[in-house]
Tab-separated table of N, CA and C in Angstrom:
chain	number	residue	atom	x	y	z
E	1	ASP	N	108.729	153.124	142.184
E	1	ASP	CA	107.951	151.910	142.350
E	1	ASP	C	108.585	150.748	141.582
E	2	TYR	N	109.238	151.035	140.465
E	2	TYR	CA	109.857	149.995	139.663
E	2	TYR	C	111.317	149.761	140.024
E	3	GLY	N	112.011	150.805	140.471
E	3	GLY	CA	113.414	150.640	140.830
E	3	GLY	C	114.068	151.964	141.153
E	4	HIS	N	115.177	151.899	141.888
E	4	HIS	CA	115.902	153.090	142.316
E	4	HIS	C	117.380	152.770	142.345
E	5	MET	N	118.195	153.755	141.936
E	5	MET	CA	119.636	153.596	141.988
E	5	MET	C	120.237	154.930	142.422
E	6	GLU	N	121.184	154.887	143.314
E	6	GLU	CA	121.909	156.068	143.743
E	6	GLU	C	123.283	156.024	143.090
E	7	VAL	N	123.641	157.082	142.369
E	7	VAL	CA	124.923	157.134	141.662
E	7	VAL	C	125.810	158.161	142.354
E	8	ILE	N	126.949	157.713	142.827
E	8	ILE	CA	127.904	158.586	143.499
E	8	ILE	C	129.000	158.939	142.499
E	9	PHE	N	129.276	160.228	142.381
E	9	PHE	CA	130.330	160.687	141.482
E	9	PHE	C	131.239	161.622	142.257
E	10	GLY	N	132.395	161.883	141.753
E	10	GLY	CA	133.329	162.768	142.453
E	10	GLY	C	134.020	162.040	143.587
E	11	GLU	N	134.596	162.814	144.464
E	11	GLU	CA	135.396	162.247	145.539
E	11	GLU	C	134.642	162.094	146.854
E	12	TYR	N	133.461	162.674	146.959
E	12	TYR	CA	132.750	162.683	148.234
E	12	TYR	C	131.402	161.996	148.110
E	13	ILE	N	130.975	161.333	149.171
E	13	ILE	CA	129.740	160.563	149.149
E	13	ILE	C	128.506	161.451	148.963
E	14	ASN	N	128.603	162.738	149.297
E	14	ASN	CA	127.455	163.616	149.115
E	14	ASN	C	127.314	164.105	147.673
E	15	GLN	N	128.265	163.782	146.812
E	15	GLN	CA	128.149	164.103	145.389
E	15	GLN	C	127.457	162.926	144.718
E	16	LYS	N	126.134	163.032	144.622
E	16	LYS	CA	125.365	161.905	144.096
E	16	LYS	C	124.119	162.402	143.392
E	17	PHE	N	123.550	161.519	142.588
E	17	PHE	CA	122.237	161.759	142.016
E	17	PHE	C	121.472	160.445	142.037
E	18	ASP	N	120.164	160.544	141.975
E	18	ASP	CA	119.309	159.366	142.052
E	18	ASP	C	118.629	159.124	140.717
E	19	VAL	N	118.445	157.855	140.408
E	19	VAL	CA	117.759	157.444	139.182
E	19	VAL	C	116.609	156.531	139.582
E	20	TYR	N	115.440	156.811	139.035
E	20	TYR	CA	114.249	156.021	139.318
E	20	TYR	C	113.648	155.523	138.013
E	21	VAL	N	113.233	154.271	137.983
E	21	VAL	CA	112.421	153.763	136.888
E	21	VAL	C	110.986	153.910	137.364
E	22	ARG	N	110.278	154.879	136.795
E	22	ARG	CA	108.947	155.232	137.278
E	22	ARG	C	107.848	154.387	136.645
E	23	THR	N	107.967	154.095	135.368
E	23	THR	CA	106.998	153.250	134.676
E	23	THR	C	107.777	152.288	133.809
E	24	GLU	N	107.065	151.504	133.039
E	24	GLU	CA	107.756	150.535	132.181
E	24	GLU	C	108.507	151.193	131.037
E	25	ASN	N	108.352	152.518	130.847
E	25	ASN	CA	109.107	153.183	129.781
E	25	ASN	C	109.551	154.607	130.144
E	26	THR	N	109.693	154.921	131.431
E	26	THR	CA	110.227	156.231	131.805
E	26	THR	C	111.259	156.118	132.921
E	27	ILE	N	112.245	156.989	132.824
E	27	ILE	CA	113.309	157.111	133.818
E	27	ILE	C	113.256	158.531	134.355
E	28	GLU	N	113.445	158.673	135.657
E	28	GLU	CA	113.531	159.995	136.272
E	28	GLU	C	114.887	160.124	136.941
E	29	VAL	N	115.573	161.223	136.656
E	29	VAL	CA	116.858	161.512	137.284
E	29	VAL	C	116.654	162.706	138.199
E	30	GLU	N	117.122	162.582	139.441
E	30	GLU	CA	116.964	163.636	140.437
E	30	GLU	C	118.330	164.057	140.946
E	31	TYR	N	118.569	165.372	140.916
E	31	TYR	CA	119.852	165.896	141.394
E	31	TYR	C	119.623	167.259	142.037
E	32	ASN	N	120.110	167.419	143.222
E	32	ASN	CA	120.091	168.701	143.915
E	32	ASN	C	118.681	169.294	144.015
E	33	GLY	N	117.702	168.447	144.283
E	33	GLY	CA	116.329	168.900	144.466
E	33	GLY	C	115.529	169.102	143.196
E	34	LYS	N	116.140	168.871	142.045
E	34	LYS	CA	115.444	169.009	140.765
E	34	LYS	C	115.400	167.648	140.085
E	35	SER	N	114.406	167.463	139.216
E	35	SER	CA	114.320	166.176	138.528
E	35	SER	C	113.943	166.380	137.071
E	36	LEU	N	114.260	165.371	136.288
E	36	LEU	CA	113.976	165.366	134.865
E	36	LEU	C	113.565	163.949	134.488
E	37	THR	N	112.481	163.832	133.727
E	37	THR	CA	111.980	162.529	133.299
E	37	THR	C	112.198	162.384	131.799
E	38	ILE	N	112.587	161.180	131.380
E	38	ILE	CA	112.837	160.912	129.973
E	38	ILE	C	112.256	159.545	129.620
E	39	GLU	N	111.823	159.402	128.385
E	39	GLU	CA	111.260	158.137	127.913
E	39	GLU	C	112.378	157.179	127.535
E	40	CYS	N	112.219	155.932	127.916
E	40	CYS	CA	113.177	154.874	127.577
E	40	CYS	C	112.413	153.694	127.017
E	41	ASN	N	112.661	153.383	125.768
E	41	ASN	CA	111.926	152.308	125.100
E	41	ASN	C	112.668	150.985	125.051
E	42	ASN	N	113.896	150.940	125.594
E	42	ASN	CA	114.665	149.702	125.499
E	42	ASN	C	115.544	149.529	126.738
E	43	PHE	N	114.968	149.009	127.794
E	43	PHE	CA	115.732	148.787	129.026
E	43	PHE	C	116.722	147.631	128.890
E	44	ASN	N	116.607	146.834	127.857
E	44	ASN	CA	117.539	145.726	127.645
E	44	ASN	C	118.893	146.203	127.135
E	45	ASN	N	118.945	147.393	126.547
E	45	ASN	CA	120.186	147.954	126.026
E	45	ASN	C	120.796	148.852	127.107
E	46	THR	N	121.734	148.319	127.868
E	46	THR	CA	122.274	149.050	129.015
E	46	THR	C	123.035	150.311	128.598
E	47	GLU	N	123.712	150.301	127.453
E	47	GLU	CA	124.411	151.499	126.994
E	47	GLU	C	123.427	152.621	126.689
E	48	TYR	N	122.304	152.286	126.090
E	48	TYR	CA	121.256	153.257	125.780
E	48	TYR	C	120.690	153.855	127.068
E	49	VAL	N	120.415	153.010	128.046
E	49	VAL	CA	119.887	153.472	129.326
E	49	VAL	C	120.905	154.391	130.004
E	50	ALA	N	122.173	154.001	129.999
E	50	ALA	CA	123.226	154.821	130.616
E	50	ALA	C	123.326	156.179	129.934
E	51	ARG	N	123.211	156.215	128.608
E	51	ARG	CA	123.253	157.486	127.886
E	51	ARG	C	122.099	158.386	128.272
E	52	LEU	N	120.911	157.816	128.397
E	52	LEU	CA	119.742	158.602	128.794
E	52	LEU	C	119.921	159.181	130.198
E	53	VAL	N	120.399	158.353	131.108
E	53	VAL	CA	120.608	158.791	132.493
E	53	VAL	C	121.627	159.926	132.535
E	54	MET	N	122.753	159.753	131.849
E	54	MET	CA	123.795	160.772	131.880
E	54	MET	C	123.365	162.042	131.158
E	55	HIS	N	122.546	161.915	130.123
E	55	HIS	CA	122.003	163.082	129.429
E	55	HIS	C	121.159	163.913	130.391
E	56	CYS	N	120.281	163.254	131.129
E	56	CYS	CA	119.436	163.953	132.098
E	56	CYS	C	120.269	164.565	133.209
E	57	PHE	N	121.229	163.804	133.733
E	57	PHE	CA	122.075	164.321	134.801
E	57	PHE	C	122.850	165.551	134.333
E	58	ALA	N	123.402	165.504	133.139
E	58	ALA	CA	124.169	166.642	132.619
E	58	ALA	C	123.298	167.891	132.513
E	59	LYS	N	122.074	167.718	132.039
E	59	LYS	CA	121.175	168.868	131.936
E	59	LYS	C	120.875	169.461	133.315
E	60	LEU	N	120.663	168.607	134.299
E	60	LEU	CA	120.392	169.079	135.658
E	60	LEU	C	121.637	169.725	136.268
E	61	TYR	N	122.781	169.098	136.088
E	61	TYR	CA	124.030	169.592	136.651
E	61	TYR	C	124.399	170.967	136.096
E	62	LEU	N	124.172	171.140	134.791
E	62	LEU	CA	124.508	172.400	134.140
E	62	LEU	C	123.383	173.435	134.223
E	63	GLY	N	122.262	173.033	134.819
E	63	GLY	CA	121.144	173.951	134.962
E	63	GLY	C	120.418	174.243	133.663
E	64	LYS	N	120.403	173.288	132.752
E	64	LYS	CA	119.801	173.480	131.429
E	64	LYS	C	118.440	172.827	131.326
E	65	LYS	N	117.798	172.578	132.441
E	65	LYS	CA	116.502	171.913	132.454
E	65	LYS	C	115.456	172.777	131.808
């Protein structure tokens, strides 16, 4: 409802994950049918947001959810 971004990684367009801003302080990362939500208190700090997104993606990718 707040925003959506599709991130393509690797060499093929089907290698992707989705990022959603669900509320004013939560991000949801979805990959391969699974999702993980994390709290984000500072959307103005883009490096912080990127770290949170990649942290969630790594956990999903490695199956450590």
